[in-house]
Tab-separated table of C-alpha atoms and ligand atoms in Angstrom:
chain	number	residue	atom	x	y	z
A	19	UNK	CA	-0.629	-20.023	-31.272
A	20	UNK	CA	-1.112	-23.620	-32.297
A	21	UNK	CA	-4.868	-23.373	-31.875
A	22	UNK	CA	-5.440	-19.914	-33.359
A	23	UNK	CA	-7.053	-20.156	-36.769
A	24	UNK	CA	-7.527	-16.494	-37.736
A	25	UNK	CA	-8.473	-12.966	-36.756
A	26	UNK	CA	-12.043	-12.238	-37.828
A	27	UNK	CA	-13.601	-8.789	-38.284
A	28	UNK	CA	-16.614	-8.312	-35.999
A	29	UNK	CA	-18.127	-5.973	-38.566
A	30	UNK	CA	-17.817	-7.732	-41.938
A	31	UNK	CA	-16.532	-11.175	-41.000
A	32	UNK	CA	-13.430	-11.002	-43.184
A	33	UNK	CA	-10.623	-13.179	-41.838
A	34	UNK	CA	-6.928	-12.423	-41.495
A	35	UNK	CA	-3.741	-14.248	-40.715
A	36	UNK	CA	-3.031	-13.749	-36.984
A	37	UNK	CA	0.003	-11.472	-37.255
A	38	UNK	CA	1.116	-9.712	-34.034
A	39	UNK	CA	0.620	-6.222	-35.456
A	40	UNK	CA	-2.660	-6.811	-37.263
A	41	UNK	CA	-4.987	-4.580	-35.283
A	42	UNK	CA	-8.004	-3.672	-37.415
A	43	UNK	CA	-9.888	-4.942	-40.482
A	44	UNK	CA	-8.432	-3.419	-43.647
A	45	UNK	CA	-11.940	-3.113	-44.985
A	46	UNK	CA	-13.742	-1.485	-42.089
A	47	UNK	CA	-11.120	0.706	-40.368
A	48	UNK	CA	-11.956	1.709	-36.795
A	49	UNK	CA	-15.285	-0.131	-36.972
A	50	UNK	CA	-13.523	-3.349	-37.815
A	51	UNK	CA	-12.281	-4.697	-34.496
A	52	UNK	CA	-10.830	-8.163	-34.823
A	53	UNK	CA	-11.622	-11.257	-32.800
A	54	UNK	CA	-9.129	-14.085	-32.249
A	55	UNK	CA	-10.580	-17.401	-33.485
A	56	UNK	CA	-9.594	-20.802	-32.101
A	57	UNK	CA	-9.986	-24.392	-33.181
A	58	UNK	CA	-11.977	-25.523	-30.158
A	59	UNK	CA	-12.189	-29.134	-31.308
A	60	UNK	CA	-8.400	-29.393	-31.309
A	61	UNK	CA	-8.129	-27.744	-27.893
A	62	UNK	CA	-10.726	-30.124	-26.548
A	63	UNK	CA	-8.777	-33.079	-27.861
A	64	UNK	CA	-5.458	-31.941	-26.310
A	65	UNK	CA	-6.445	-30.318	-23.021
A	66	UNK	CA	-8.600	-31.243	-20.035
A	67	UNK	CA	-9.542	-30.075	-16.560
A	68	UNK	CA	-7.400	-32.960	-15.343
A	69	UNK	CA	-4.359	-31.412	-17.066
A	70	UNK	CA	-5.006	-28.212	-15.136
A	71	UNK	CA	-5.113	-30.100	-11.848
A	72	UNK	CA	-1.601	-31.364	-12.588
A	73	UNK	CA	-0.390	-27.895	-13.597
A	74	UNK	CA	1.255	-25.965	-10.775
A	75	UNK	CA	1.916	-22.809	-12.774
A	76	UNK	CA	-0.036	-20.201	-10.837
A	77	UNK	CA	-0.375	-17.458	-13.433
A	78	UNK	CA	-2.225	-16.788	-16.678
A	79	UNK	CA	0.070	-19.084	-18.681
A	80	UNK	CA	-1.638	-22.138	-17.237
A	81	UNK	CA	-4.316	-21.388	-19.846
A	82	UNK	CA	-1.848	-21.385	-22.725
A	83	UNK	CA	-4.024	-23.428	-25.129
A	84	UNK	CA	-6.548	-20.561	-25.018
A	85	UNK	CA	-3.959	-17.802	-25.460
A	86	UNK	CA	-2.765	-16.464	-28.834
A	87	UNK	CA	0.969	-16.582	-28.123
A	88	UNK	CA	3.927	-18.595	-29.287
A	89	UNK	CA	5.023	-20.658	-26.237
A	90	UNK	CA	8.663	-19.962	-27.140
A	91	UNK	CA	8.437	-16.151	-26.830
A	92	UNK	CA	10.109	-14.648	-23.754
A	93	UNK	CA	7.524	-13.539	-21.198
A	94	UNK	CA	7.623	-10.755	-18.624
A	95	UNK	CA	8.820	-12.303	-15.388
A	96	UNK	CA	6.109	-10.802	-13.165
A	97	UNK	CA	3.484	-13.158	-11.866
A	98	UNK	CA	0.273	-12.065	-13.554
A	99	UNK	CA	-2.994	-13.699	-12.604
A	100	UNK	CA	-4.057	-16.364	-10.125
A	101	UNK	CA	-5.408	-13.682	-7.835
A	102	UNK	CA	-7.402	-14.827	-4.808
A	103	UNK	CA	-11.129	-15.211	-4.658
A	104	UNK	CA	-12.968	-14.825	-1.382
A	105	UNK	CA	-16.470	-15.751	-0.388
A	106	UNK	CA	-17.723	-12.783	1.593
A	107	UNK	CA	-20.605	-13.537	3.940
A	108	UNK	CA	-20.494	-10.161	5.722
A	109	UNK	CA	-20.628	-8.095	2.537
A	110	UNK	CA	-23.223	-10.439	1.027
A	111	UNK	CA	-25.432	-9.815	4.037
A	112	UNK	CA	-25.021	-6.045	3.724
A	113	UNK	CA	-26.082	-6.222	0.083
A	114	UNK	CA	-28.972	-8.577	0.746
A	115	UNK	CA	-27.408	-11.552	-1.004
A	116	UNK	CA	-26.739	-15.087	0.123
A	117	UNK	CA	-23.785	-15.935	-2.046
A	118	UNK	CA	-21.164	-13.403	-3.018
A	119	UNK	CA	-17.591	-13.927	-4.148
A	120	UNK	CA	-14.974	-11.226	-4.551
A	121	UNK	CA	-12.010	-11.810	-6.814
A	122	UNK	CA	-9.276	-9.354	-5.883
A	123	UNK	CA	-7.515	-8.504	-9.113
A	124	UNK	CA	-5.904	-5.551	-7.389
A	125	UNK	CA	-3.388	-8.139	-6.198
A	126	UNK	CA	-1.810	-8.423	-9.625
A	127	UNK	CA	1.835	-7.241	-9.739
A	128	UNK	CA	1.081	-3.646	-10.684
A	129	UNK	CA	-2.195	-3.764	-8.757
A	130	UNK	CA	-4.867	-3.998	-11.437
A	131	UNK	CA	-6.523	-6.373	-13.871
A	132	UNK	CA	-4.707	-4.532	-16.681
A	133	UNK	CA	-1.607	-6.655	-16.062
A	134	UNK	CA	-3.429	-9.468	-17.822
A	135	UNK	CA	-3.560	-7.404	-21.019
A	136	UNK	CA	-0.133	-5.816	-20.723
A	137	UNK	CA	1.743	-9.124	-20.577
A	138	UNK	CA	0.067	-9.999	-23.853
A	139	UNK	CA	1.229	-6.708	-25.377
A	140	UNK	CA	4.814	-7.363	-24.330
A	141	UNK	CA	4.767	-10.899	-25.746
A	142	UNK	CA	3.045	-9.925	-29.001
A	143	UNK	CA	5.288	-6.886	-29.364
A	144	UNK	CA	8.325	-9.145	-29.306
A	145	UNK	CA	6.736	-11.557	-31.750
A	146	UNK	CA	6.257	-8.577	-34.040
A	147	UNK	CA	9.903	-7.572	-33.657
A	148	UNK	CA	9.229	-4.377	-31.708
A	149	UNK	CA	11.351	-3.120	-28.830
A	150	UNK	CA	9.105	-0.170	-27.940
A	151	UNK	CA	5.521	-0.636	-26.806
A	152	UNK	CA	3.244	2.377	-26.439
A	153	UNK	CA	-0.194	3.147	-25.119
A	154	UNK	CA	-2.496	5.867	-23.970
A	155	UNK	CA	-4.253	5.216	-20.732
A	156	UNK	CA	-6.188	6.647	-17.837
A	157	UNK	CA	-3.540	5.022	-15.667
A	158	UNK	CA	-3.698	1.288	-15.067
A	159	UNK	CA	-3.061	0.126	-18.623
A	160	UNK	CA	-0.033	2.364	-18.600
A	161	UNK	CA	1.338	1.347	-15.212
A	162	UNK	CA	0.885	-2.318	-16.010
A	163	UNK	CA	2.670	-1.914	-19.322
A	164	UNK	CA	5.482	-0.003	-17.641
A	165	UNK	CA	5.891	-2.668	-14.938
A	166	UNK	CA	5.801	-5.610	-17.312
A	167	UNK	CA	8.265	-3.919	-19.647
A	168	UNK	CA	10.571	-3.168	-16.710
A	169	UNK	CA	10.531	-6.857	-15.815
A	170	UNK	CA	12.109	-7.588	-19.214
A	171	UNK	CA	15.337	-6.223	-17.811
A	172	UNK	CA	16.058	-3.431	-20.251
A	173	UNK	CA	15.344	-5.296	-23.485
A	174	UNK	CA	12.244	-3.257	-24.177
A	175	UNK	CA	10.916	0.228	-23.635
A	176	UNK	CA	7.503	1.698	-22.785
A	177	UNK	CA	6.172	5.039	-24.025
A	178	UNK	CA	3.086	6.111	-22.149
A	179	UNK	CA	0.559	8.832	-22.966
A	180	UNK	CA	-1.559	9.826	-19.969
A	181	UNK	CA	-4.325	12.405	-19.686
A	182	UNK	CA	-3.920	15.292	-17.255
A	183	UNK	CA	-6.144	13.830	-14.568
A	184	UNK	CA	-4.069	10.699	-13.861
A	185	UNK	CA	-4.059	10.007	-10.075
A	186	UNK	CA	-0.779	10.488	-8.234
A	187	UNK	CA	-0.293	6.842	-7.268
A	188	UNK	CA	-0.497	5.712	-10.856
A	189	UNK	CA	1.849	8.392	-12.119
A	190	UNK	CA	4.312	7.434	-9.380
A	191	UNK	CA	4.191	3.802	-10.541
A	192	UNK	CA	4.959	4.836	-14.121
A	193	UNK	CA	7.946	6.875	-13.112
A	194	UNK	CA	9.287	4.227	-10.727
A	195	UNK	CA	9.070	1.614	-13.502
A	196	UNK	CA	11.146	3.904	-15.694
A	197	UNK	CA	8.678	4.428	-18.521
A	198	UNK	CA	8.875	7.391	-20.876
A	199	UNK	CA	5.820	9.327	-19.726
A	200	UNK	CA	4.050	11.886	-21.882
A	201	UNK	CA	1.405	13.763	-19.905
A	202	UNK	CA	-0.980	15.144	-22.507
A	203	UNK	CA	-2.670	18.404	-21.647
A	204	UNK	CA	-6.170	17.257	-22.503
A	205	UNK	CA	-8.729	14.456	-22.149
A	206	UNK	CA	-8.218	10.707	-22.494
A	207	UNK	CA	-9.572	11.084	-26.028
A	208	UNK	CA	-6.858	13.557	-26.974
A	209	UNK	CA	-4.147	11.450	-25.342
A	210	UNK	CA	-5.427	8.472	-27.325
A	211	UNK	CA	-5.238	10.219	-30.706
A	212	UNK	CA	-1.778	11.561	-30.030
A	213	UNK	CA	-0.533	8.074	-29.100
A	214	UNK	CA	-2.179	6.644	-32.198
A	215	UNK	CA	-0.353	9.089	-34.444
A	216	UNK	CA	2.982	8.490	-32.718
A	217	UNK	CA	2.593	4.696	-32.897
A	218	UNK	CA	1.946	4.879	-36.639
A	219	UNK	CA	4.705	7.352	-37.251
A	220	UNK	CA	7.453	5.517	-35.362
A	221	UNK	CA	6.285	1.902	-35.745
A	222	UNK	CA	5.931	1.157	-32.029
A	223	UNK	CA	3.871	-1.778	-30.846
A	224	UNK	CA	0.341	-0.710	-29.931
A	225	UNK	CA	-0.944	-1.548	-26.467
A	226	UNK	CA	-4.198	0.334	-26.878
A	227	UNK	CA	-6.784	-2.203	-25.747
A	228	UNK	CA	-9.271	-0.291	-27.821
A	229	UNK	CA	-7.969	-1.856	-31.004
A	230	UNK	CA	-5.371	-4.537	-30.260
A	231	UNK	CA	-7.305	-7.845	-30.409
A	232	UNK	CA	-4.773	-9.776	-28.325
A	233	UNK	CA	-5.258	-7.707	-25.180
A	234	UNK	CA	-8.823	-8.858	-24.675
A	235	UNK	CA	-7.482	-12.421	-24.811
A	236	UNK	CA	-5.311	-11.602	-21.806
A	237	UNK	CA	-8.182	-10.024	-19.902
A	238	UNK	CA	-10.387	-13.059	-20.457
A	239	UNK	CA	-8.098	-15.044	-18.144
A	240	UNK	CA	-9.747	-13.304	-15.158
A	241	UNK	CA	-12.905	-15.213	-15.956
A	242	UNK	CA	-11.222	-18.505	-16.850
A	243	UNK	CA	-9.441	-18.296	-13.533
A	244	UNK	CA	-12.521	-17.583	-11.470
A	245	UNK	CA	-14.315	-20.431	-13.237
A	246	UNK	CA	-11.525	-22.782	-12.223
A	247	UNK	CA	-11.552	-21.368	-8.673
A	248	UNK	CA	-15.275	-22.208	-8.522
A	249	UNK	CA	-14.493	-25.701	-9.780
A	250	UNK	CA	-16.209	-24.841	-13.100
A	251	UNK	CA	-19.561	-24.364	-11.398
A	252	UNK	CA	-20.646	-20.995	-12.712
A	253	UNK	CA	-22.543	-18.346	-10.713
A	254	UNK	CA	-25.781	-16.679	-11.817
A	255	UNK	CA	-24.223	-13.263	-12.325
A	256	UNK	CA	-20.756	-11.935	-13.053
A	257	UNK	CA	-20.164	-8.239	-12.412
A	258	UNK	CA	-17.588	-5.892	-13.959
A	259	UNK	CA	-17.149	-2.160	-14.126
A	260	UNK	CA	-17.016	-0.851	-17.688
A	261	UNK	CA	-14.890	1.885	-19.213
A	262	UNK	CA	-13.707	1.126	-22.720
A	263	UNK	CA	-15.572	-2.206	-22.678
A	264	UNK	CA	-12.569	-4.476	-23.246
A	265	UNK	CA	-12.702	-6.090	-19.803
A	266	UNK	CA	-16.328	-7.168	-19.949
A	267	UNK	CA	-15.916	-8.191	-23.589
A	268	UNK	CA	-12.990	-10.311	-22.422
A	269	UNK	CA	-15.208	-11.800	-19.732
A	270	UNK	CA	-17.674	-12.853	-22.397
A	271	UNK	CA	-14.881	-14.316	-24.536
A	272	UNK	CA	-13.566	-16.340	-21.607
A	273	UNK	CA	-17.017	-17.740	-20.928
A	274	UNK	CA	-17.550	-18.504	-24.595
A	275	UNK	CA	-14.207	-20.313	-24.858
A	276	UNK	CA	-14.925	-22.406	-21.772
A	277	UNK	CA	-18.359	-23.346	-23.036
A	278	UNK	CA	-16.967	-24.328	-26.440
A	279	UNK	CA	-14.409	-26.681	-24.947
A	280	UNK	CA	-16.930	-28.109	-22.504
A	281	UNK	CA	-15.281	-26.899	-19.275
A	282	UNK	CA	-18.490	-25.133	-18.202
A	283	UNK	CA	-22.042	-25.920	-19.175
A	284	UNK	CA	-23.806	-22.718	-18.327
A	285	UNK	CA	-23.005	-19.078	-18.911
A	286	UNK	CA	-23.654	-16.543	-16.156
A	287	UNK	CA	-25.365	-13.248	-16.901
A	288	UNK	CA	-22.995	-10.317	-17.203
A	289	UNK	CA	-23.694	-7.089	-15.348
A	290	UNK	CA	-21.781	-4.082	-16.670
A	291	UNK	CA	-21.535	-1.030	-14.433
A	292	UNK	CA	-20.618	2.490	-15.523
A	293	UNK	CA	-20.278	5.768	-13.658
A	294	UNK	CA	-23.284	8.038	-14.010
A	295	UNK	CA	-21.097	10.927	-15.183
A	296	UNK	CA	-19.650	8.856	-18.019
A	297	UNK	CA	-21.981	6.139	-19.236
A	298	UNK	CA	-22.088	6.016	-23.030
A	299	UNK	CA	-22.245	2.212	-23.178
A	300	UNK	CA	-25.135	1.941	-20.694
A	301	UNK	CA	-26.957	4.593	-22.697
A	302	UNK	CA	-26.559	2.646	-25.917
A	303	UNK	CA	-27.553	-0.583	-24.149
A	304	UNK	CA	-30.744	0.933	-22.727
A	305	UNK	CA	-31.831	2.836	-25.808
A	306	UNK	CA	-30.590	0.447	-28.482
A	307	UNK	CA	-29.229	3.497	-30.273
A	308	UNK	CA	-25.719	3.923	-31.703
A	309	UNK	CA	-23.144	4.984	-29.160
A	310	UNK	CA	-22.710	8.690	-28.535
A	311	UNK	CA	-19.617	10.218	-27.007
A	312	UNK	CA	-20.184	11.696	-23.537
A	313	UNK	CA	-18.218	13.832	-21.128
A	314	UNK	CA	-15.944	12.127	-18.591
A	315	UNK	CA	-17.367	13.386	-15.350
A	316	UNK	CA	-16.482	10.891	-12.621
A	317	UNK	CA	-13.810	10.356	-10.001
A	318	UNK	CA	-13.532	6.716	-11.091
A	319	UNK	CA	-10.758	7.597	-13.521
A	320	UNK	CA	-10.208	4.044	-14.800
A	321	UNK	CA	-13.698	3.892	-16.254
A	322	UNK	CA	-13.918	7.516	-17.373
A	323	UNK	CA	-13.949	6.785	-21.087
A	324	UNK	CA	-16.324	9.106	-22.921
A	325	UNK	CA	-15.568	7.643	-26.312
A	326	UNK	CA	-15.134	3.889	-25.805
A	327	UNK	CA	-13.941	1.747	-28.690
A	328	UNK	CA	-14.696	-1.735	-27.474
A	329	UNK	CA	-18.363	-1.086	-26.895
A	330	UNK	CA	-19.550	-3.313	-29.746
A	331	UNK	CA	-17.827	-6.368	-28.320
A	332	UNK	CA	-18.968	-5.365	-24.823
A	333	UNK	CA	-22.610	-4.921	-25.817
A	334	UNK	CA	-22.626	-8.145	-27.816
A	335	UNK	CA	-21.302	-10.091	-24.850
A	336	UNK	CA	-23.650	-8.536	-22.317
A	337	UNK	CA	-26.663	-9.128	-24.566
A	338	UNK	CA	-25.655	-12.684	-25.483
A	339	UNK	CA	-25.390	-13.508	-21.770
A	340	UNK	CA	-28.858	-12.003	-21.169
A	341	UNK	CA	-27.104	-9.576	-18.908
A	342	UNK	CA	-27.728	-5.989	-17.989
A	343	UNK	CA	-26.146	-2.594	-17.374
A	344	UNK	CA	-26.548	-0.001	-14.655
A	345	UNK	CA	-24.935	3.278	-13.590
A	346	UNK	CA	-23.707	4.388	-10.193
A	347	UNK	CA	-22.942	7.825	-8.793
A	348	UNK	CA	-19.553	8.854	-7.455
A	349	UNK	CA	-21.078	8.951	-3.997
A	350	UNK	CA	-22.246	5.348	-4.274
A	351	UNK	CA	-18.766	4.372	-5.425
A	352	UNK	CA	-17.108	6.072	-2.455
A	353	UNK	CA	-19.546	4.432	-0.041
A	354	UNK	CA	-18.775	1.047	-1.544
A	355	UNK	CA	-15.027	1.611	-1.212
A	356	UNK	CA	-15.512	1.854	2.520
A	357	UNK	CA	-18.113	-0.908	2.821
A	358	UNK	CA	-15.929	-3.333	0.869
A	359	UNK	CA	-12.907	-2.469	2.945
A	360	UNK	CA	-14.745	-2.786	6.249
A	361	UNK	CA	-16.438	-6.069	5.464
A	362	UNK	CA	-13.707	-7.900	3.563
A	363	UNK	CA	-10.311	-6.277	4.051
A	364	UNK	CA	-10.111	-5.722	0.302
A	365	UNK	CA	-9.122	-2.197	-0.755
A	366	UNK	CA	-10.403	-1.235	-4.196
A	367	UNK	CA	-9.888	1.911	-6.219
A	368	UNK	CA	-13.083	3.713	-7.319
A	369	UNK	CA	-13.382	1.868	-10.663
A	370	UNK	CA	-12.461	-1.321	-8.849
A	371	UNK	CA	-15.560	-1.169	-6.650
A	372	UNK	CA	-17.999	0.425	-9.106
A	373	UNK	CA	-19.174	-3.065	-10.093
A	374	UNK	CA	-20.107	-3.826	-6.508
A	375	UNK	CA	-21.943	-0.521	-6.174
A	376	UNK	CA	-23.935	-1.458	-9.273
A	377	UNK	CA	-24.637	-4.891	-7.854
A	378	UNK	CA	-25.978	-3.286	-4.683
A	379	UNK	CA	-28.361	-1.185	-6.764
A	380	UNK	CA	-29.523	-4.156	-8.822
A	381	UNK	CA	-30.401	-6.054	-5.640
A	382	UNK	CA	-32.159	-3.016	-4.160
A	383	UNK	CA	-34.188	-2.624	-7.339
A	384	UNK	CA	-35.077	-6.343	-7.300
A	385	UNK	CA	-33.338	-6.893	-10.609
A	386	UNK	CA	-31.054	-9.475	-9.029
A	387	UNK	CA	-32.660	-11.941	-6.608
A	388	UNK	CA	-31.255	-12.372	-3.126
A	389	UNK	CA	-30.771	-16.081	-3.806
A	390	UNK	CA	-28.558	-15.433	-6.839
A	391	UNK	CA	-24.922	-16.452	-6.648
A	392	UNK	CA	-22.771	-13.520	-7.740
A	393	UNK	CA	-19.075	-13.038	-8.480
A	394	UNK	CA	-17.540	-9.572	-8.681
A	395	UNK	CA	-14.030	-8.765	-9.718
A	396	UNK	CA	-12.396	-5.867	-7.876
A	397	UNK	CA	-10.351	-4.640	-10.814
A	398	UNK	CA	-7.841	-2.294	-9.191
A	399	UNK	CA	-6.207	-1.576	-5.829
A	400	UNK	CA	-7.223	1.360	-3.665
A	401	UNK	CA	-3.667	2.384	-2.788
A	402	UNK	CA	-3.392	3.782	-6.304
A	403	UNK	CA	-5.768	6.569	-5.447
A	404	UNK	CA	-5.622	7.562	-1.795
A	405	UNK	CA	-7.076	11.003	-2.477
A	406	UNK	CA	-10.427	9.400	-3.203
A	407	UNK	CA	-9.961	6.834	-0.454
A	408	UNK	CA	-9.690	9.702	2.022
A	409	UNK	CA	-12.856	11.236	0.615
A	410	UNK	CA	-14.617	7.932	1.218
A	411	UNK	CA	-13.829	7.850	4.924
A	412	UNK	CA	-14.119	9.891	8.116
A	413	UNK	CA	-11.119	11.570	9.701
A	414	UNK	CA	-9.387	9.514	12.408
A	415	UNK	CA	-9.783	10.221	16.091
A	416	UNK	CA	-7.162	12.733	17.265
A	417	UNK	CA	-5.979	12.668	20.850
A	418	UNK	CA	-3.175	14.038	22.994
A	419	UNK	CA	-0.742	11.337	24.121
A	420	UNK	CA	-2.638	10.949	27.392
A	421	UNK	CA	-4.444	7.811	28.573
A	422	UNK	CA	-7.014	9.785	30.552
A	423	UNK	CA	-8.048	11.746	27.537
A	424	UNK	CA	-8.259	8.557	25.528
A	425	UNK	CA	-10.520	7.105	28.177
A	426	UNK	CA	-12.950	9.992	27.773
A	427	UNK	CA	-13.516	8.917	24.201
A	428	UNK	CA	-14.004	5.365	25.342
A	429	UNK	CA	-16.657	6.464	27.825
A	430	UNK	CA	-18.400	8.518	25.134
A	431	UNK	CA	-18.455	5.403	22.955
A	432	UNK	CA	-16.263	6.962	20.295
A	433	UNK	CA	-13.515	4.417	20.700
B	17	PLP	C1	-9.489	-0.508	-17.167
B	17	PLP	C2	-10.215	-0.712	-15.914
B	17	PLP	C3	-11.574	-1.043	-15.887
B	17	PLP	C4	-12.456	-1.160	-17.096
B	17	PLP	O1	-11.973	-1.914	-18.164
B	17	PLP	P1	-12.380	-1.492	-19.652
B	17	PLP	O2	-11.733	-2.505	-20.495
B	17	PLP	O3	-11.861	-0.127	-19.888
B	17	PLP	O4	-13.867	-1.539	-19.724
B	17	PLP	C5	-12.149	-1.215	-14.647
B	17	PLP	N1	-11.458	-1.088	-13.509
B	17	PLP	C6	-10.144	-0.774	-13.503
B	17	PLP	C7	-9.453	-0.652	-12.199
B	17	PLP	C8	-9.485	-0.579	-14.696
B	17	PLP	O5	-8.190	-0.243	-14.666
B	18	ZN	ZN1	-14.319	-5.777	-41.651
């Protein structure tokens, strides 16, 4: 918190004291998302890459100077962050690239990038004196909140609003972590508004990434981390799938922070990827028109957000990086789930691989050169959604327990 100077409205610029439960600009309402401001000169003076080399804390807290938390606040005990990054030659070749890195954020404790935001919610909730934290979510935000709250050992409680179409794996996680789950008979949009009303009515802490400015600060650690893993030598492109827009906006913030404190000297271009059946942010990016709500017609549930709220920050970041946006079909997503798995051993959920599917298209359309160095973050683990994983693959070979029969398949070349 030492380096946080204020919360500034992205709409009118008005600044506020950085209180834990200050979510929106009092002037601008829902338009007035807030951005956490830092004193970069001070951070620069106190913190160096050398300090990081001496720091053996392998989680997001190693970046404490760039996080808006009081170091004294109790933190969830799960290890969030410091997920592995792999260079994948086989997948690169398949996509027609020379240099491709995959950061597997599905290896976070509750198996998605959302853990990075949820730990922030738990810490800020405590700083604000709350014992209950609530959110509405298509799944991962909720499961990560539930898991991180559970790790507090009973001191706090999670209330979760999920839309009807939440995949089984995610719902199972919520229930195992002991959260109070409210399955709303309706869309994500309707679940969101119900949670919003309940949060206001009962004074719970708000873990809706759509409006809570601190959550984006947690998500930005994915990019700070990958920058450090690349020894601060940034790639040409960074690829993320986009639902609400908070993740890619966080990516931009991480890059901006690192540039300001001189840890990196060039900013990669951001590629945002949406599902064709739910692409309001791509539409606004391409047409330069105000965002219009769309239907949520995709199997990639984590990015099925027809009425995103972080799109302004997302669009600003993508444009400032001279980046781009593209859409992918459900079929392309399913194909990529299998291709990624086969070539890297990384298992991503549909939204987790949508970025890669978009990257493939960009290379095919010559919008990204084969010589470009690219980093993609796989944002969620495929075990969360095995229904779609099964759709992405062929049925296994079925045989009687008989070696001769098995040999027939071998002769036919099917084994
Ligand atoms: C939430 C999520 C995203 C997208 O993040 P937004 O902030 O909604 O844009 C992508 N992939 C997975 C697995 C997610 O859970
Ligand atoms: Zn404002």
